């Protein structure tokens, strides 16, 4: 870990960004050049003190997960991301195989979406980034680790994963998950990991085995109704934007103006994580 070069690189990249570049409001009396340290820390999901110690050459080596979070927060290009990993002393993520480094193009679009839920996922249904409204609607899906970071795995292994979807859609949604895993297994960005997920599900989930034997293949599965614990059913339309290699997808969830679902989403954008009832 090259603490001196790392500190200079982080400071330079932080000062090169403006608040609007990362979806933050730029006040009229702002004196700081670029982003503040606390803003980078917030975007990366770490404490301000820890980030400050990185710039002061006093912090221990960040983990791979923290390194990836810093790359996302600073909106690094792939080359800059590789450089950051090298400075910290980790192997850089593979350019095509599964990576926690979000496509800069998708990240720029995500930063500008503040009035509708949006998230970036991989072809193994790993959620890499979410805007605040998506977290309020779906919960924080980026917190999962290991095989459980895949939505395919969680659907069949974690009952909590199904709480977001009406019970009458569980069958079709499960079939879509199995069909998407099959596509990822044969032509995805990380086929060895897809094979590990498949092996685990075949061993532990009879429901998955039944759906897998249908031999269905799909790139994306539609589910137009979501459940919010406070607001109830919300009907959404999903718009998709892929990277060139289709390894990552920006999912934008919209509602039709004038509908009850649209009103609920507008309310959710105001209350965020607050509960409506005691």
mmCIF file of C-alpha atoms in Angstrom:
data_model
loop_
_atom_site.group_PDB
_atom_site.id
_atom_site.type_symbol
_atom_site.label_atom_id
_atom_site.label_comp_id
_atom_site.label_asym_id
_atom_site.label_seq_id
_atom_site.Cartn_x
_atom_site.Cartn_y
_atom_site.Cartn_z
ATOM 1 C CA UNK A 1 0.000 0.000 0.000
ATOM 2 C CA UNK A 2 1.521 3.292 -1.172
ATOM 3 C CA UNK A 3 0.072 5.645 1.430
ATOM 4 C CA UNK A 4 1.632 8.809 0.020
ATOM 5 C CA UNK A 5 0.544 8.266 -3.572
ATOM 6 C CA UNK A 6 -2.862 7.038 -2.425
ATOM 7 C CA UNK A 7 -3.442 10.164 -0.341
ATOM 8 C CA UNK A 8 -2.491 12.441 -3.228
ATOM 9 C CA UNK A 9 -4.608 10.498 -5.720
ATOM 10 C CA UNK A 10 -7.695 10.561 -3.477
ATOM 11 C CA UNK A 11 -7.324 14.277 -2.785
ATOM 12 C CA UNK A 12 -6.827 15.112 -6.463
ATOM 13 C CA UNK A 13 -9.835 13.084 -7.591
ATOM 14 C CA UNK A 14 -12.001 14.532 -4.789
ATOM 15 C CA UNK A 15 -11.089 18.087 -5.742
ATOM 16 C CA UNK A 16 -11.749 17.380 -9.422
ATOM 17 C CA UNK A 17 -15.403 16.533 -8.774
ATOM 18 C CA UNK A 18 -18.216 18.999 -8.344
ATOM 19 C CA UNK A 19 -21.295 18.230 -6.217
ATOM 20 C CA UNK A 20 -23.507 18.136 -9.317
ATOM 21 C CA UNK A 21 -21.251 15.390 -10.747
ATOM 22 C CA UNK A 22 -22.420 13.033 -8.000
ATOM 23 C CA UNK A 23 -26.008 14.182 -7.613
ATOM 24 C CA UNK A 24 -25.447 16.613 -4.709
ATOM 25 C CA UNK A 25 -26.737 20.172 -4.427
ATOM 26 C CA UNK A 26 -24.091 22.871 -4.786
ATOM 27 C CA UNK A 27 -24.868 25.732 -2.421
ATOM 28 C CA UNK A 28 -24.122 29.398 -3.298
ATOM 29 C CA UNK A 29 -21.641 29.879 -0.442
ATOM 30 C CA UNK A 30 -19.562 26.787 -1.056
ATOM 31 C CA UNK A 31 -15.853 27.431 -0.435
ATOM 32 C CA UNK A 32 -14.386 23.948 -0.793
ATOM 33 C CA UNK A 33 -12.784 23.138 -4.141
ATOM 34 C CA UNK A 34 -14.451 19.975 -5.367
ATOM 35 C CA UNK A 35 -16.141 17.622 -2.921
ATOM 36 C CA UNK A 36 -15.700 17.773 0.822
ATOM 37 C CA UNK A 37 -14.191 14.804 2.628
ATOM 38 C CA UNK A 38 -17.441 14.114 4.415
ATOM 39 C CA UNK A 39 -19.268 14.017 1.079
ATOM 40 C CA UNK A 40 -16.908 11.401 -0.341
ATOM 41 C CA UNK A 41 -17.230 9.399 2.871
ATOM 42 C CA UNK A 42 -21.028 9.546 2.651
ATOM 43 C CA UNK A 43 -21.016 8.430 -0.988
ATOM 44 C CA UNK A 44 -18.669 5.553 -0.153
ATOM 45 C CA UNK A 45 -20.576 4.469 2.959
ATOM 46 C CA UNK A 46 -17.700 4.966 5.393
ATOM 47 C CA UNK A 47 -16.939 7.284 8.284
ATOM 48 C CA UNK A 48 -15.548 10.739 7.591
ATOM 49 C CA UNK A 49 -12.749 10.083 10.077
ATOM 50 C CA UNK A 50 -11.610 6.954 8.224
ATOM 51 C CA UNK A 51 -11.604 8.722 4.866
ATOM 52 C CA UNK A 52 -9.718 11.683 6.354
ATOM 53 C CA UNK A 53 -7.064 9.324 7.697
ATOM 54 C CA UNK A 54 -6.616 7.891 4.189
ATOM 55 C CA UNK A 55 -5.824 11.354 2.856
ATOM 56 C CA UNK A 56 -3.548 11.958 5.851
ATOM 57 C CA UNK A 57 -1.589 8.717 5.238
ATOM 58 C CA UNK A 58 -2.621 7.366 8.650
ATOM 59 C CA UNK A 59 -5.193 4.685 7.784
ATOM 60 C CA UNK A 60 -4.673 0.916 7.569
ATOM 61 C CA UNK A 61 -5.141 -0.841 4.231
ATOM 62 C CA UNK A 62 -8.769 -0.619 3.048
ATOM 63 C CA UNK A 63 -10.539 -3.841 2.156
ATOM 64 C CA UNK A 64 -11.463 -4.737 -1.414
ATOM 65 C CA UNK A 65 -15.062 -3.734 -0.659
ATOM 66 C CA UNK A 66 -14.031 -0.312 0.652
ATOM 67 C CA UNK A 67 -11.708 0.180 -2.319
ATOM 68 C CA UNK A 68 -14.565 -0.534 -4.706
ATOM 69 C CA UNK A 69 -16.807 1.861 -2.751
ATOM 70 C CA UNK A 70 -14.176 4.603 -3.045
ATOM 71 C CA UNK A 71 -13.939 4.015 -6.796
ATOM 72 C CA UNK A 72 -17.705 4.407 -7.104
ATOM 73 C CA UNK A 73 -17.822 7.485 -4.881
ATOM 74 C CA UNK A 74 -15.066 9.239 -6.852
ATOM 75 C CA UNK A 75 -16.598 8.203 -10.218
ATOM 76 C CA UNK A 76 -13.331 6.673 -11.393
ATOM 77 C CA UNK A 77 -12.850 5.376 -14.906
ATOM 78 C CA UNK A 78 -11.792 1.751 -15.330
ATOM 79 C CA UNK A 79 -8.145 2.790 -15.693
ATOM 80 C CA UNK A 80 -8.360 4.997 -12.592
ATOM 81 C CA UNK A 81 -10.058 2.163 -10.714
ATOM 82 C CA UNK A 82 -7.201 -0.201 -11.614
ATOM 83 C CA UNK A 83 -4.732 2.433 -10.394
ATOM 84 C CA UNK A 84 -6.572 2.844 -7.089
ATOM 85 C CA UNK A 85 -6.548 -0.906 -6.456
ATOM 86 C CA UNK A 86 -2.819 -1.037 -7.220
ATOM 87 C CA UNK A 87 -2.058 1.863 -4.850
ATOM 88 C CA UNK A 88 -3.957 0.152 -2.042
ATOM 89 C CA UNK A 89 -2.284 -3.186 -2.731
ATOM 90 C CA UNK A 90 -5.121 -5.248 -4.195
ATOM 91 C CA UNK A 91 -5.503 -6.952 -7.545
ATOM 92 C CA UNK A 92 -7.712 -4.854 -9.815
ATOM 93 C CA UNK A 93 -11.130 -6.276 -10.692
ATOM 94 C CA UNK A 94 -11.326 -8.107 -13.999
ATOM 95 C CA UNK A 95 -12.616 -5.879 -16.780
ATOM 96 C CA UNK A 96 -15.311 -8.295 -17.948
ATOM 97 C CA UNK A 97 -15.860 -10.738 -15.118
ATOM 98 C CA UNK A 98 -18.009 -9.740 -12.178
ATOM 99 C CA UNK A 99 -16.842 -6.457 -10.709
ATOM 100 C CA UNK A 100 -18.067 -4.211 -7.943
ATOM 101 C CA UNK A 101 -16.862 -1.246 -9.979
ATOM 102 C CA UNK A 102 -19.965 0.291 -11.534
ATOM 103 C CA UNK A 103 -19.766 1.316 -15.187
ATOM 104 C CA UNK A 104 -18.947 5.069 -15.199
ATOM 105 C CA UNK A 105 -21.578 5.614 -17.901
ATOM 106 C CA UNK A 106 -24.326 3.990 -15.848
ATOM 107 C CA UNK A 107 -23.142 5.786 -12.718
ATOM 108 C CA UNK A 108 -23.389 9.175 -14.416
ATOM 109 C CA UNK A 109 -26.989 8.452 -15.389
ATOM 110 C CA UNK A 110 -27.817 7.103 -11.915
ATOM 111 C CA UNK A 111 -26.452 10.279 -10.305
ATOM 112 C CA UNK A 112 -28.997 12.357 -12.214
ATOM 113 C CA UNK A 113 -32.017 10.257 -11.305
ATOM 114 C CA UNK A 114 -33.344 11.651 -8.040
ATOM 115 C CA UNK A 115 -37.107 11.521 -8.635
ATOM 116 C CA UNK A 116 -37.513 7.852 -9.560
ATOM 117 C CA UNK A 117 -36.071 4.608 -8.135
ATOM 118 C CA UNK A 118 -32.991 3.405 -10.013
ATOM 119 C CA UNK A 119 -30.307 0.790 -9.395
ATOM 120 C CA UNK A 120 -27.368 -0.847 -11.156
ATOM 121 C CA UNK A 121 -27.288 -4.648 -11.248
ATOM 122 C CA UNK A 122 -25.062 -7.297 -12.800
ATOM 123 C CA UNK A 123 -26.117 -10.206 -14.978
ATOM 124 C CA UNK A 124 -25.969 -12.337 -11.817
ATOM 125 C CA UNK A 125 -28.471 -9.992 -10.133
ATOM 126 C CA UNK A 126 -25.900 -8.421 -7.809
ATOM 127 C CA UNK A 127 -26.970 -4.893 -6.895
ATOM 128 C CA UNK A 128 -23.942 -2.599 -7.161
ATOM 129 C CA UNK A 129 -25.525 0.798 -6.571
ATOM 130 C CA UNK A 130 -28.923 2.291 -5.700
ATOM 131 C CA UNK A 131 -30.229 5.815 -5.461
ATOM 132 C CA UNK A 132 -31.985 6.836 -2.216
ATOM 133 C CA UNK A 133 -35.489 6.339 -3.619
ATOM 134 C CA UNK A 134 -34.657 2.786 -4.734
ATOM 135 C CA UNK A 135 -33.386 2.005 -1.233
ATOM 136 C CA UNK A 136 -36.588 3.437 0.266
ATOM 137 C CA UNK A 137 -38.674 1.268 -2.074
ATOM 138 C CA UNK A 138 -36.691 -1.991 -2.101
ATOM 139 C CA UNK A 139 -34.403 -1.834 0.916
ATOM 140 C CA UNK A 140 -30.613 -1.741 0.685
ATOM 141 C CA UNK A 141 -29.736 -4.623 -1.635
ATOM 142 C CA UNK A 142 -26.042 -3.715 -1.724
ATOM 143 C CA UNK A 143 -25.468 -4.945 1.836
ATOM 144 C CA UNK A 144 -25.324 -8.637 0.916
ATOM 145 C CA UNK A 145 -22.056 -10.547 0.564
ATOM 146 C CA UNK A 146 -20.859 -13.848 -0.888
ATOM 147 C CA UNK A 147 -23.288 -15.903 -2.926
ATOM 148 C CA UNK A 148 -26.131 -14.044 -1.178
ATOM 149 C CA UNK A 149 -25.196 -10.886 -3.089
ATOM 150 C CA UNK A 150 -26.900 -12.548 -6.069
ATOM 151 C CA UNK A 151 -30.649 -11.988 -6.210
ATOM 152 C CA UNK A 152 -31.002 -15.385 -7.893
ATOM 153 C CA UNK A 153 -29.508 -17.074 -4.847
ATOM 154 C CA UNK A 154 -31.491 -15.020 -2.340
ATOM 155 C CA UNK A 155 -34.817 -15.653 -4.058
ATOM 156 C CA UNK A 156 -34.632 -19.374 -3.352
ATOM 157 C CA UNK A 157 -32.626 -19.284 -0.112
ATOM 158 C CA UNK A 158 -33.849 -16.209 1.806
ATOM 159 C CA UNK A 159 -37.615 -15.871 2.467
ATOM 160 C CA UNK A 160 -37.182 -12.148 3.149
ATOM 161 C CA UNK A 161 -36.342 -11.616 -0.521
ATOM 162 C CA UNK A 162 -39.955 -12.347 -1.474
ATOM 163 C CA UNK A 163 -41.544 -9.751 0.799
ATOM 164 C CA UNK A 164 -41.184 -7.109 -1.908
ATOM 165 C CA UNK A 165 -43.365 -9.049 -4.368
ATOM 166 C CA UNK A 166 -47.065 -10.061 -4.180
ATOM 167 C CA UNK A 167 -47.512 -13.734 -3.382
ATOM 168 C CA UNK A 168 -49.414 -14.394 -6.607
ATOM 169 C CA UNK A 169 -46.321 -13.387 -8.605
ATOM 170 C CA UNK A 170 -43.860 -15.642 -6.747
ATOM 171 C CA UNK A 171 -44.187 -18.533 -9.195
ATOM 172 C CA UNK A 172 -43.577 -16.449 -12.301
ATOM 173 C CA UNK A 173 -40.852 -14.431 -10.616
ATOM 174 C CA UNK A 174 -39.068 -17.585 -9.469
ATOM 175 C CA UNK A 175 -39.197 -19.010 -12.985
ATOM 176 C CA UNK A 176 -37.730 -15.759 -14.302
ATOM 177 C CA UNK A 177 -34.889 -15.967 -11.773
ATOM 178 C CA UNK A 178 -34.038 -19.510 -12.852
ATOM 179 C CA UNK A 179 -34.264 -18.536 -16.528
ATOM 180 C CA UNK A 180 -31.920 -15.571 -16.042
ATOM 181 C CA UNK A 181 -29.431 -17.714 -14.144
ATOM 182 C CA UNK A 182 -29.397 -20.149 -17.075
ATOM 183 C CA UNK A 183 -28.551 -17.284 -19.442
ATOM 184 C CA UNK A 184 -25.778 -16.096 -17.107
ATOM 185 C CA UNK A 185 -24.422 -19.634 -16.844
ATOM 186 C CA UNK A 186 -23.879 -20.004 -20.584
ATOM 187 C CA UNK A 187 -23.063 -16.473 -21.726
ATOM 188 C CA UNK A 188 -22.581 -14.332 -18.631
ATOM 189 C CA UNK A 189 -19.766 -12.229 -17.229
ATOM 190 C CA UNK A 190 -18.803 -14.724 -14.484
ATOM 191 C CA UNK A 191 -19.786 -18.244 -15.470
ATOM 192 C CA UNK A 192 -17.735 -19.952 -12.691
ATOM 193 C CA UNK A 193 -19.664 -18.017 -10.045
ATOM 194 C CA UNK A 194 -22.927 -18.748 -11.826
ATOM 195 C CA UNK A 195 -22.010 -22.448 -11.658
ATOM 196 C CA UNK A 196 -21.402 -22.198 -7.893
ATOM 197 C CA UNK A 197 -24.802 -20.572 -7.402
ATOM 198 C CA UNK A 198 -26.404 -23.281 -9.525
ATOM 199 C CA UNK A 199 -24.772 -26.062 -7.497
ATOM 200 C CA UNK A 200 -25.915 -24.569 -4.193
ATOM 201 C CA UNK A 201 -29.472 -24.091 -5.374
ATOM 202 C CA UNK A 202 -29.699 -27.573 -6.865
ATOM 203 C CA UNK A 203 -28.568 -29.030 -3.546
ATOM 204 C CA UNK A 204 -30.735 -26.954 -1.204
ATOM 205 C CA UNK A 205 -33.851 -25.789 -3.092
ATOM 206 C CA UNK A 206 -36.351 -28.311 -4.517
ATOM 207 C CA UNK A 207 -38.376 -25.357 -5.811
ATOM 208 C CA UNK A 208 -35.403 -24.168 -7.852
ATOM 209 C CA UNK A 209 -34.780 -27.675 -9.203
ATOM 210 C CA UNK A 210 -38.390 -27.834 -10.411
ATOM 211 C CA UNK A 211 -38.087 -24.505 -12.191
ATOM 212 C CA UNK A 212 -34.606 -25.250 -13.557
ATOM 213 C CA UNK A 213 -35.918 -28.390 -15.230
ATOM 214 C CA UNK A 214 -38.270 -26.236 -17.326
ATOM 215 C CA UNK A 215 -35.215 -25.310 -19.458
ATOM 216 C CA UNK A 216 -36.316 -21.678 -19.758
ATOM 217 C CA UNK A 217 -33.794 -19.007 -20.740
ATOM 218 C CA UNK A 218 -34.270 -15.255 -20.321
ATOM 219 C CA UNK A 219 -32.193 -12.101 -19.982
ATOM 220 C CA UNK A 220 -34.689 -10.226 -17.852
ATOM 221 C CA UNK A 221 -37.856 -11.118 -15.979
ATOM 222 C CA UNK A 222 -40.739 -8.692 -15.671
ATOM 223 C CA UNK A 223 -42.414 -7.984 -12.352
ATOM 224 C CA UNK A 224 -44.670 -4.949 -12.498
ATOM 225 C CA UNK A 225 -45.999 -4.870 -8.931
ATOM 226 C CA UNK A 226 -43.949 -4.250 -5.793
ATOM 227 C CA UNK A 227 -44.937 -4.228 -2.128
ATOM 228 C CA UNK A 228 -43.860 -1.511 0.280
ATOM 229 C CA UNK A 229 -44.294 -2.268 4.011
ATOM 230 C CA UNK A 230 -46.050 1.057 4.631
ATOM 231 C CA UNK A 231 -47.580 2.063 1.296
ATOM 232 C CA UNK A 232 -48.674 -1.334 -0.015
ATOM 233 C CA UNK A 233 -48.845 -2.228 -3.711
ATOM 234 C CA UNK A 234 -47.015 -0.017 -6.194
ATOM 235 C CA UNK A 235 -47.255 -0.738 -9.922
ATOM 236 C CA UNK A 236 -44.070 0.108 -11.810
ATOM 237 C CA UNK A 237 -42.607 -0.115 -15.299
ATOM 238 C CA UNK A 238 -38.947 -1.097 -15.617
ATOM 239 C CA UNK A 239 -36.730 0.650 -18.172
ATOM 240 C CA UNK A 240 -33.327 -0.949 -18.789
ATOM 241 C CA UNK A 241 -30.014 0.494 -19.953
ATOM 242 C CA UNK A 242 -27.194 -2.002 -20.551
ATOM 243 C CA UNK A 243 -23.438 -1.652 -20.753
ATOM 244 C CA UNK A 244 -21.946 -2.680 -24.082
ATOM 245 C CA UNK A 245 -21.058 -6.180 -22.846
ATOM 246 C CA UNK A 246 -24.430 -6.448 -21.010
ATOM 247 C CA UNK A 247 -22.612 -7.350 -17.788
ATOM 248 C CA UNK A 248 -24.318 -4.467 -15.949
ATOM 249 C CA UNK A 249 -27.790 -2.962 -16.222
ATOM 250 C CA UNK A 250 -29.267 0.308 -15.039
ATOM 251 C CA UNK A 251 -32.846 -0.423 -13.954
ATOM 252 C CA UNK A 252 -35.144 2.611 -13.773
ATOM 253 C CA UNK A 253 -38.552 2.085 -12.160
ATOM 254 C CA UNK A 254 -41.292 4.494 -13.211
ATOM 255 C CA UNK A 255 -44.994 4.883 -12.464
ATOM 256 C CA UNK A 256 -47.741 6.263 -14.681
ATOM 257 C CA UNK A 257 -48.698 9.873 -13.860
ATOM 258 C CA UNK A 258 -52.139 10.280 -12.343
ATOM 259 C CA UNK A 259 -52.236 6.797 -10.817
ATOM 260 C CA UNK A 260 -52.326 5.829 -7.150
ATOM 261 C CA UNK A 261 -48.916 4.202 -7.571
ATOM 262 C CA UNK A 262 -47.477 7.492 -8.853
ATOM 263 C CA UNK A 263 -48.821 9.302 -5.790
ATOM 264 C CA UNK A 264 -47.325 6.655 -3.511
ATOM 265 C CA UNK A 265 -43.929 7.016 -5.142
ATOM 266 C CA UNK A 266 -44.086 10.790 -4.759
ATOM 267 C CA UNK A 267 -44.900 10.318 -1.054
ATOM 268 C CA UNK A 268 -42.048 7.841 -0.696
ATOM 269 C CA UNK A 269 -39.618 10.361 -2.163
ATOM 270 C CA UNK A 270 -40.574 12.683 0.706
ATOM 271 C CA UNK A 271 -40.641 10.265 3.629
ATOM 272 C CA UNK A 272 -37.726 8.040 2.559
ATOM 273 C CA UNK A 273 -37.010 5.505 5.291
ATOM 274 C CA UNK A 274 -39.375 7.113 7.802
ATOM 275 C CA UNK A 275 -42.235 4.961 8.993
ATOM 276 C CA UNK A 276 -45.750 6.230 8.437
ATOM 277 C CA UNK A 277 -47.112 4.472 11.524
ATOM 278 C CA UNK A 278 -45.680 4.185 15.059
#
